[in-house]
């Protein structure tokens, strides 16, 4: 029987080792993103969310001050269980604290339908980022406090 997945807001630098472990596995090892691109120096100014199972970090995402959601990563073993959606809703709940900014993201093209299901709309043409095709997407639903369902 699986333990409950816990979603919580993380603190940089307190939780950076856990955040880095997930992102290194997903982006650097699996997708071949160069470490210099992954560690862009912006993390200290971001709000982060972590998903945990049995005390182990299994997924993460971040919200930049300008409303950009990014670095959404779920370890392979936990994909397809709705954890990415929980991370995204938690980040949207944090974004709702500043309703003057519309959340947006740079989606890998294979994940566009995931983001569409969560209220994002494509903006502009496909482009390459870190050697991976992406499209900019903007949140297109009303952003209300509590949008994350109390997960954070």
Tab-separated table of N, CA and C in Angstrom:
chain	number	residue	atom	x	y	z
A	1	UNK	N	0.839	-1.181	0.000
A	1	UNK	CA	0.000	0.000	0.000
A	1	UNK	C	0.882	1.242	0.000
A	2	UNK	N	0.587	2.211	-0.897
A	2	UNK	CA	1.362	3.434	-0.990
A	2	UNK	C	0.976	4.405	0.111
A	3	UNK	N	1.989	5.058	0.665
A	3	UNK	CA	1.726	6.118	1.639
A	3	UNK	C	1.139	7.304	0.894
A	4	UNK	N	0.485	8.162	1.613
A	4	UNK	CA	-0.098	9.353	1.009
A	4	UNK	C	1.006	10.262	0.472
A	5	UNK	N	0.721	10.877	-0.651
A	5	UNK	CA	1.621	11.863	-1.215
A	5	UNK	C	1.355	13.179	-0.492
A	6	UNK	N	2.405	13.820	-0.052
A	6	UNK	CA	2.282	15.097	0.646
A	6	UNK	C	2.894	16.184	-0.230
A	7	UNK	N	2.154	17.284	-0.410
A	7	UNK	CA	2.626	18.431	-1.184
A	7	UNK	C	2.857	19.570	-0.202
A	8	UNK	N	4.018	20.206	-0.288
A	8	UNK	CA	4.293	21.327	0.601
A	8	UNK	C	5.150	22.369	-0.104
A	9	UNK	N	5.027	23.606	0.368
A	9	UNK	CA	5.913	24.631	-0.141
A	9	UNK	C	7.295	24.376	0.440
A	10	UNK	N	8.306	24.502	-0.377
A	10	UNK	CA	9.687	24.262	0.030
A	10	UNK	C	10.394	25.600	0.203
A	11	UNK	N	11.447	25.577	0.957
A	11	UNK	CA	12.250	26.786	1.195
A	11	UNK	C	13.648	26.581	0.623
A	12	UNK	N	14.079	27.520	-0.181
A	12	UNK	CA	15.442	27.531	-0.687
A	12	UNK	C	16.222	28.419	0.258
A	13	UNK	N	17.317	28.070	0.850
A	13	UNK	CA	18.151	26.926	0.548
A	13	UNK	C	17.884	25.690	1.416
A	14	UNK	N	16.928	25.748	2.359
A	14	UNK	CA	16.701	24.612	3.261
A	14	UNK	C	16.427	23.302	2.519
A	15	UNK	N	15.638	23.377	1.459
A	15	UNK	CA	15.226	22.182	0.723
A	15	UNK	C	15.924	22.031	-0.629
A	16	UNK	N	16.965	22.829	-0.868
A	16	UNK	CA	17.574	22.801	-2.204
A	16	UNK	C	18.141	21.431	-2.566
A	17	UNK	N	18.649	20.679	-1.621
A	17	UNK	CA	19.200	19.356	-1.948
A	17	UNK	C	18.106	18.435	-2.488
A	18	UNK	N	16.899	18.512	-1.918
A	18	UNK	CA	15.788	17.678	-2.386
A	18	UNK	C	15.307	18.133	-3.768
A	19	UNK	N	15.188	19.442	-3.938
A	19	UNK	CA	14.761	20.001	-5.224
A	19	UNK	C	15.772	19.630	-6.300
A	20	UNK	N	17.046	19.822	-5.994
A	20	UNK	CA	18.100	19.516	-6.958
A	20	UNK	C	18.120	18.034	-7.320
A	21	UNK	N	17.875	17.158	-6.369
A	21	UNK	CA	17.889	15.715	-6.647
A	21	UNK	C	16.825	15.345	-7.678
A	22	UNK	N	15.625	15.874	-7.509
A	22	UNK	CA	14.541	15.572	-8.453
A	22	UNK	C	14.854	16.153	-9.821
A	23	UNK	N	15.220	17.418	-9.858
A	23	UNK	CA	15.479	18.075	-11.145
A	23	UNK	C	16.695	17.485	-11.850
A	24	UNK	N	17.728	17.126	-11.114
A	24	UNK	CA	18.902	16.519	-11.745
A	24	UNK	C	18.516	15.201	-12.420
A	25	UNK	N	17.743	14.393	-11.712
A	25	UNK	CA	17.322	13.108	-12.272
A	25	UNK	C	16.490	13.297	-13.542
A	26	UNK	N	15.515	14.203	-13.489
A	26	UNK	CA	14.588	14.377	-14.613
A	26	UNK	C	15.216	15.157	-15.757
A	27	UNK	N	15.775	16.317	-15.474
A	27	UNK	CA	16.251	17.179	-16.559
A	27	UNK	C	17.657	16.833	-17.033
A	28	UNK	N	18.585	16.665	-16.117
A	28	UNK	CA	19.974	16.429	-16.513
A	28	UNK	C	20.178	14.991	-16.972
A	29	UNK	N	19.765	14.014	-16.153
A	29	UNK	CA	20.006	12.613	-16.502
A	29	UNK	C	19.070	12.120	-17.604
A	30	UNK	N	17.759	12.311	-17.441
A	30	UNK	CA	16.808	11.769	-18.423
A	30	UNK	C	16.785	12.554	-19.728
A	31	UNK	N	16.734	13.883	-19.607
A	31	UNK	CA	16.525	14.702	-20.801
A	31	UNK	C	17.807	15.283	-21.378
A	32	UNK	N	18.913	15.141	-20.689
A	32	UNK	CA	20.190	15.601	-21.219
A	32	UNK	C	20.382	17.111	-21.201
A	33	UNK	N	19.672	17.814	-20.327
A	33	UNK	CA	19.853	19.255	-20.201
A	33	UNK	C	21.191	19.511	-19.510
A	34	UNK	N	21.953	20.435	-20.049
A	34	UNK	CA	23.245	20.780	-19.456
A	34	UNK	C	23.039	21.371	-18.059
A	35	UNK	N	23.886	20.974	-17.135
A	35	UNK	CA	23.773	21.481	-15.761
A	35	UNK	C	23.836	22.999	-15.718
A	36	UNK	N	24.652	23.616	-16.563
A	36	UNK	CA	24.763	25.077	-16.581
A	36	UNK	C	23.433	25.733	-16.952
A	37	UNK	N	22.609	25.061	-17.748
A	37	UNK	CA	21.285	25.592	-18.096
A	37	UNK	C	20.273	25.314	-16.993
A	38	UNK	N	20.363	24.135	-16.397
A	38	UNK	CA	19.402	23.773	-15.353
A	38	UNK	C	19.562	24.659	-14.125
A	39	UNK	N	20.791	24.900	-13.724
A	39	UNK	CA	21.042	25.700	-12.523
A	39	UNK	C	21.308	27.132	-12.958
A	40	UNK	N	20.210	27.852	-13.224
A	40	UNK	CA	20.252	29.180	-13.831
A	40	UNK	C	20.460	30.322	-12.851
A	41	UNK	N	20.617	30.021	-11.557
A	41	UNK	CA	20.844	31.060	-10.565
A	41	UNK	C	19.590	31.781	-10.096
A	42	UNK	N	18.407	31.350	-10.546
A	42	UNK	CA	17.160	32.018	-10.195
A	42	UNK	C	16.433	31.390	-9.007
A	43	UNK	N	16.849	30.214	-8.593
A	43	UNK	CA	16.097	29.463	-7.580
A	43	UNK	C	15.933	30.186	-6.249
A	44	UNK	N	16.929	30.921	-5.829
A	44	UNK	CA	16.844	31.594	-4.522
A	44	UNK	C	15.720	32.622	-4.484
A	45	UNK	N	15.345	33.173	-5.625
A	45	UNK	CA	14.272	34.165	-5.676
A	45	UNK	C	12.912	33.594	-6.027
A	46	UNK	N	12.794	32.283	-6.085
A	46	UNK	CA	11.540	31.616	-6.485
A	46	UNK	C	10.815	31.035	-5.280
A	47	UNK	N	9.540	30.747	-5.486
A	47	UNK	CA	8.767	29.945	-4.539
A	47	UNK	C	8.760	28.523	-5.098
A	48	UNK	N	9.019	27.543	-4.261
A	48	UNK	CA	9.134	26.149	-4.698
A	48	UNK	C	8.095	25.281	-4.001
A	49	UNK	N	7.717	24.203	-4.683
A	49	UNK	CA	6.806	23.204	-4.137
A	49	UNK	C	7.474	21.846	-4.307
A	50	UNK	N	7.320	20.995	-3.297
A	50	UNK	CA	7.835	19.626	-3.352
A	50	UNK	C	6.717	18.650	-3.045
A	51	UNK	N	6.741	17.511	-3.730
A	51	UNK	CA	5.865	16.388	-3.391
A	51	UNK	C	6.742	15.338	-2.722
A	52	UNK	N	6.189	14.721	-1.678
A	52	UNK	CA	6.918	13.725	-0.887
A	52	UNK	C	6.113	12.441	-0.785
A	53	UNK	N	6.821	11.326	-0.760
A	53	UNK	CA	6.218	10.048	-0.422
A	53	UNK	C	7.201	9.330	0.496
A	54	UNK	N	6.728	8.931	1.677
A	54	UNK	CA	7.575	8.241	2.657
A	54	UNK	C	8.871	8.995	2.940
A	55	UNK	N	8.791	10.306	3.016
A	55	UNK	CA	9.953	11.120	3.330
A	55	UNK	C	10.907	11.359	2.180
A	56	UNK	N	10.596	10.855	0.989
A	56	UNK	CA	11.464	11.043	-0.170
A	56	UNK	C	10.835	12.043	-1.133
A	57	UNK	N	11.627	12.992	-1.669
A	57	UNK	CA	11.099	13.940	-2.642
A	57	UNK	C	10.854	13.243	-3.977
A	58	UNK	N	9.663	13.455	-4.548
A	58	UNK	CA	9.320	12.753	-5.790
A	58	UNK	C	8.946	13.690	-6.932
A	59	UNK	N	8.676	14.969	-6.625
A	59	UNK	CA	8.310	15.925	-7.667
A	59	UNK	C	8.520	17.338	-7.152
A	60	UNK	N	8.699	18.268	-8.079
A	60	UNK	CA	8.924	19.657	-7.701
A	60	UNK	C	8.489	20.594	-8.821
A	61	UNK	N	8.391	21.852	-8.492
A	61	UNK	CA	8.107	22.918	-9.447
A	61	UNK	C	8.419	24.239	-8.771
A	62	UNK	N	8.546	25.287	-9.578
A	62	UNK	CA	8.858	26.601	-9.010
A	62	UNK	C	8.025	27.691	-9.667
A	63	UNK	N	7.891	28.796	-8.947
A	63	UNK	CA	7.193	29.980	-9.424
A	63	UNK	C	8.155	31.147	-9.314
A	64	UNK	N	8.465	31.768	-10.449
A	64	UNK	CA	9.342	32.928	-10.457
A	64	UNK	C	8.544	34.174	-10.087
A	65	UNK	N	9.224	35.225	-9.617
A	65	UNK	CA	8.519	36.431	-9.200
A	65	UNK	C	7.621	37.046	-10.283
A	66	UNK	N	7.935	36.899	-11.544
A	66	UNK	CA	7.130	37.470	-12.627
A	66	UNK	C	5.932	36.629	-13.031
A	67	UNK	N	5.667	35.543	-12.303
A	67	UNK	CA	4.518	34.700	-12.596
A	67	UNK	C	4.815	33.481	-13.447
A	68	UNK	N	6.068	33.267	-13.812
A	68	UNK	CA	6.416	32.104	-14.622
A	68	UNK	C	6.520	30.856	-13.754
A	69	UNK	N	5.794	29.831	-14.159
A	69	UNK	CA	5.900	28.511	-13.541
A	69	UNK	C	6.941	27.733	-14.331
A	70	UNK	N	7.801	27.029	-13.624
A	70	UNK	CA	8.830	26.299	-14.339
A	70	UNK	C	9.431	25.181	-13.518
A	71	UNK	N	10.341	24.484	-14.163
A	71	UNK	CA	11.071	23.378	-13.558
A	71	UNK	C	10.137	22.355	-12.923
A	72	UNK	N	9.003	22.112	-13.608
A	72	UNK	CA	8.065	21.067	-13.174
A	72	UNK	C	8.706	19.718	-13.491
A	73	UNK	N	8.926	18.912	-12.467
A	73	UNK	CA	9.595	17.632	-12.656
A	73	UNK	C	8.989	16.586	-11.722
A	74	UNK	N	8.649	15.437	-12.291
A	74	UNK	CA	8.148	14.294	-11.522
A	74	UNK	C	9.057	13.112	-11.834
A	75	UNK	N	9.589	12.492	-10.809
A	75	UNK	CA	10.433	11.322	-11.039
A	75	UNK	C	9.638	10.244	-11.764
A	76	UNK	N	10.321	9.552	-12.640
A	76	UNK	CA	9.696	8.599	-13.564
A	76	UNK	C	8.738	7.617	-12.883
A	77	UNK	N	9.142	7.038	-11.786
A	77	UNK	CA	8.336	6.023	-11.096
A	77	UNK	C	6.968	6.549	-10.660
A	78	UNK	N	6.851	7.864	-10.457
A	78	UNK	CA	5.608	8.440	-9.938
A	78	UNK	C	4.773	9.140	-11.005
A	79	UNK	N	5.186	9.072	-12.248
A	79	UNK	CA	4.420	9.728	-13.313
A	79	UNK	C	3.121	8.976	-13.577
A	80	UNK	N	2.131	9.698	-14.053
A	80	UNK	CA	0.846	9.097	-14.375
A	80	UNK	C	-0.054	8.889	-13.171
A	81	UNK	N	0.273	9.478	-12.042
A	81	UNK	CA	-0.518	9.318	-10.820
A	81	UNK	C	-1.171	10.627	-10.362
A	82	UNK	N	-1.113	11.660	-11.202
A	82	UNK	CA	-1.729	12.932	-10.854
A	82	UNK	C	-0.862	13.841	-10.004
A	83	UNK	N	0.380	13.468	-9.781
A	83	UNK	CA	1.253	14.263	-8.922
A	83	UNK	C	1.656	15.567	-9.601
A	84	UNK	N	1.898	15.520	-10.898
A	84	UNK	CA	2.226	16.746	-11.624
A	84	UNK	C	1.095	17.762	-11.524
A	85	UNK	N	-0.139	17.287	-11.620
A	85	UNK	CA	-1.293	18.173	-11.484
A	85	UNK	C	-1.373	18.792	-10.100
A	86	UNK	N	-1.038	18.008	-9.085
A	86	UNK	CA	-1.048	18.539	-7.716
A	86	UNK	C	0.029	19.603	-7.537
A	87	UNK	N	1.199	19.365	-8.098
A	87	UNK	CA	2.277	20.355	-8.030
A	87	UNK	C	1.825	21.633	-8.740
A	88	UNK	N	1.248	21.495	-9.927
A	88	UNK	CA	0.808	22.655	-10.689
A	88	UNK	C	-0.280	23.432	-9.951
A	89	UNK	N	-1.259	22.736	-9.379
A	89	UNK	CA	-2.317	23.425	-8.626
A	89	UNK	C	-1.756	24.140	-7.398
A	90	UNK	N	-0.759	23.537	-6.765
A	90	UNK	CA	-0.132	24.189	-5.612
A	90	UNK	C	0.585	25.470	-6.041
A	91	UNK	N	1.255	25.425	-7.177
A	91	UNK	CA	1.927	26.629	-7.687
A	91	UNK	C	0.913	27.696	-8.089
A	92	UNK	N	-0.211	27.277	-8.670
A	92	UNK	CA	-1.260	28.240	-9.015
A	92	UNK	C	-1.865	28.874	-7.767
A	93	UNK	N	-1.983	28.114	-6.691
A	93	UNK	CA	-2.485	28.668	-5.429
A	93	UNK	C	-1.527	29.734	-4.900
A	94	UNK	N	-0.237	29.489	-5.034
A	94	UNK	CA	0.748	30.485	-4.618
A	94	UNK	C	0.657	31.709	-5.536
A	95	UNK	N	0.532	31.472	-6.843
A	95	UNK	CA	0.420	32.576	-7.797
A	95	UNK	C	-0.805	33.438	-7.520
A	96	UNK	N	-1.869	32.832	-7.010
A	96	UNK	CA	-3.102	33.575	-6.718
A	96	UNK	C	-2.893	34.626	-5.637
A	97	UNK	N	-1.823	34.519	-4.881
A	97	UNK	CA	-1.512	35.522	-3.871
A	97	UNK	C	-1.133	36.859	-4.506
A	98	UNK	N	-0.810	36.840	-5.795
A	98	UNK	CA	-0.515	38.057	-6.553
A	98	UNK	C	-1.362	38.030	-7.820
A	99	UNK	N	-2.662	38.315	-7.702
A	99	UNK	CA	-3.566	38.174	-8.840
A	99	UNK	C	-3.316	39.165	-9.977
A	100	UNK	N	-2.433	40.139	-9.775
A	100	UNK	CA	-2.118	41.088	-10.843
A	100	UNK	C	-1.275	40.437	-11.939
A	101	UNK	N	-0.659	39.299	-11.642
A	101	UNK	CA	0.170	38.602	-12.621
A	101	UNK	C	-0.543	37.353	-13.112
A	102	UNK	N	-0.541	37.165	-14.407
A	102	UNK	CA	-1.112	35.958	-14.987
A	102	UNK	C	-0.012	34.905	-15.088
A	103	UNK	N	-0.199	33.741	-14.466
A	103	UNK	CA	0.815	32.688	-14.571
A	103	UNK	C	1.034	32.253	-16.025
A	104	UNK	N	2.264	31.961	-16.345
A	104	UNK	CA	2.622	31.467	-17.662
A	104	UNK	C	3.774	30.485	-17.509
A	105	UNK	N	4.041	29.754	-18.578
A	105	UNK	CA	5.127	28.780	-18.535
A	105	UNK	C	5.654	28.495	-19.921
A	106	UNK	N	6.784	27.870	-19.953
A	106	UNK	CA	7.431	27.424	-21.179
A	106	UNK	C	7.326	25.898	-21.182
A	107	UNK	N	6.340	25.376	-21.911
A	107	UNK	CA	6.031	23.942	-21.864
A	107	UNK	C	6.818	23.156	-22.899
A	108	UNK	N	7.397	22.050	-22.463
A	108	UNK	CA	7.932	21.115	-23.441
A	108	UNK	C	6.742	20.636	-24.266
A	109	UNK	N	6.909	20.535	-25.568
A	109	UNK	CA	5.760	20.258	-26.434
A	109	UNK	C	5.063	18.943	-26.104
A	110	UNK	N	5.788	17.960	-25.599
A	110	UNK	CA	5.137	16.687	-25.254
A	110	UNK	C	4.182	16.852	-24.073
A	111	UNK	N	4.301	17.958	-23.311
A	111	UNK	CA	3.466	18.178	-22.132
A	111	UNK	C	2.350	19.198	-22.359
A	112	UNK	N	2.186	19.672	-23.580
A	112	UNK	CA	1.181	20.710	-23.851
A	112	UNK	C	-0.215	20.265	-23.434
A	113	UNK	N	-0.608	19.058	-23.757
A	113	UNK	CA	-1.961	18.612	-23.396
A	113	UNK	C	-2.161	18.551	-21.886
A	114	UNK	N	-1.136	18.187	-21.135
A	114	UNK	CA	-1.206	18.212	-19.678
A	114	UNK	C	-1.549	19.630	-19.202
A	115	UNK	N	-0.832	20.612	-19.702
A	115	UNK	CA	-1.067	21.990	-19.275
A	115	UNK	C	-2.421	22.509	-19.768
A	116	UNK	N	-2.830	22.110	-20.949
A	116	UNK	CA	-4.164	22.503	-21.436
A	116	UNK	C	-5.250	22.004	-20.488
A	117	UNK	N	-5.128	20.771	-20.032
A	117	UNK	CA	-6.119	20.219	-19.093
A	117	UNK	C	-6.176	21.010	-17.788
A	118	UNK	N	-5.133	21.736	-17.495
A	118	UNK	CA	-5.081	22.517	-16.258
A	118	UNK	C	-5.310	24.006	-16.489
A	119	UNK	N	-5.832	24.367	-17.661
A	119	UNK	CA	-6.249	25.742	-17.896
A	119	UNK	C	-5.266	26.644	-18.614
A	120	UNK	N	-4.236	26.090	-19.226
A	120	UNK	CA	-3.261	26.897	-19.954
A	120	UNK	C	-3.558	26.862	-21.455
A	121	UNK	N	-3.239	27.966	-22.136
A	121	UNK	CA	-3.440	28.108	-23.573
A	121	UNK	C	-2.112	28.470	-24.225
A	122	UNK	N	-1.835	27.862	-25.378
A	122	UNK	CA	-0.593	28.160	-26.104
A	122	UNK	C	-0.608	29.598	-26.617
A	123	UNK	N	0.578	30.209	-26.565
A	123	UNK	CA	0.775	31.572	-27.053
A	123	UNK	C	2.032	31.540	-27.918
A	124	UNK	N	1.926	31.895	-29.170
A	124	UNK	CA	3.105	31.950	-30.031
A	124	UNK	C	3.483	30.606	-30.618
A	125	UNK	N	4.598	30.621	-31.289
A	125	UNK	CA	5.087	29.463	-32.040
A	125	UNK	C	6.043	28.612	-31.201
A	126	UNK	N	6.297	27.422	-31.696
A	126	UNK	CA	7.249	26.515	-31.060
A	126	UNK	C	8.664	27.091	-31.167
A	127	UNK	N	9.468	26.851	-30.135
A	127	UNK	CA	10.859	27.284	-30.128
A	127	UNK	C	11.682	26.252	-29.370
A	128	UNK	N	12.982	26.338	-29.526
A	128	UNK	CA	13.888	25.418	-28.848
A	128	UNK	C	14.445	26.078	-27.588
A	129	UNK	N	14.471	25.290	-26.521
A	129	UNK	CA	15.063	25.730	-25.260
A	129	UNK	C	15.779	24.514	-24.680
A	130	UNK	N	17.043	24.655	-24.374
A	130	UNK	CA	17.863	23.560	-23.848
A	130	UNK	C	17.831	22.337	-24.777
A	131	UNK	N	17.709	22.586	-26.084
A	131	UNK	CA	17.688	21.502	-27.060
A	131	UNK	C	16.371	20.739	-27.110
A	132	UNK	N	15.318	21.269	-26.471
A	132	UNK	CA	14.014	20.605	-26.396
A	132	UNK	C	12.951	21.562	-26.938
A	133	UNK	N	12.042	21.088	-27.822
A	133	UNK	CA	10.993	21.980	-28.335
A	133	UNK	C	10.005	22.379	-27.230
A	134	UNK	N	9.665	23.673	-27.224
A	134	UNK	CA	8.779	24.263	-26.226
A	134	UNK	C	7.739	25.173	-26.900
A	135	UNK	N	6.694	25.479	-26.145
A	135	UNK	CA	5.741	26.537	-26.505
A	135	UNK	C	5.402	27.302	-25.249
A	136	UNK	N	5.289	28.604	-25.395
A	136	UNK	CA	4.858	29.433	-24.278
A	136	UNK	C	3.369	29.206	-24.075
A	137	UNK	N	2.952	29.122	-22.806
A	137	UNK	CA	1.547	28.941	-22.470
A	137	UNK	C	1.186	29.906	-21.340
A	138	UNK	N	-0.034	30.402	-21.394
A	138	UNK	CA	-0.527	31.339	-20.385
A	138	UNK	C	-1.766	30.751	-19.729
A	139	UNK	N	-1.888	30.945	-18.416
A	139	UNK	CA	-3.064	30.469	-17.690
A	139	UNK	C	-4.266	31.279	-18.145
A	140	UNK	N	-5.336	30.602	-18.536
A	140	UNK	CA	-6.468	31.289	-19.159
A	140	UNK	C	-7.756	31.224	-18.356
A	141	UNK	N	-7.667	30.804	-17.106
A	141	UNK	CA	-8.846	30.761	-16.244
A	141	UNK	C	-8.726	31.850	-15.183
A	142	UNK	N	-9.841	32.207	-14.551
A	142	UNK	CA	-9.729	33.175	-13.448
A	142	UNK	C	-8.854	32.591	-12.343
A	143	UNK	N	-7.947	33.397	-11.868
A	143	UNK	CA	-7.038	32.969	-10.812
A	143	UNK	C	-7.607	33.442	-9.484
A	144	UNK	N	-7.974	32.487	-8.663
A	144	UNK	CA	-8.594	32.824	-7.375
A	144	UNK	C	-7.775	32.240	-6.242
A	145	UNK	N	-7.758	32.935	-5.127
A	145	UNK	CA	-7.086	32.402	-3.930
A	145	UNK	C	-7.672	31.047	-3.604
A	146	UNK	N	-6.813	30.132	-3.218
A	146	UNK	CA	-7.287	28.795	-2.901
A	146	UNK	C	-7.404	27.900	-4.130
A	147	UNK	N	-6.858	28.356	-5.279
A	147	UNK	CA	-6.965	27.592	-6.518
A	147	UNK	C	-6.326	26.215	-6.408
A	148	UNK	N	-5.414	26.057	-5.482
A	148	UNK	CA	-4.721	24.780	-5.348
A	148	UNK	C	-5.438	23.787	-4.480
A	149	UNK	N	-6.589	24.130	-3.987
A	149	UNK	CA	-7.353	23.183	-3.189
A	149	UNK	C	-6.740	22.917	-1.817
A	150	UNK	N	-5.991	23.898	-1.303
A	150	UNK	CA	-5.430	23.754	0.038
A	150	UNK	C	-4.258	22.807	0.124
A	151	UNK	N	-3.572	22.560	-0.969
A	151	UNK	CA	-2.467	21.606	-0.976
A	151	UNK	C	-1.179	22.173	-0.417
A	152	UNK	N	-1.068	23.473	-0.335
A	152	UNK	CA	0.167	24.082	0.172
A	152	UNK	C	-0.104	24.701	1.504
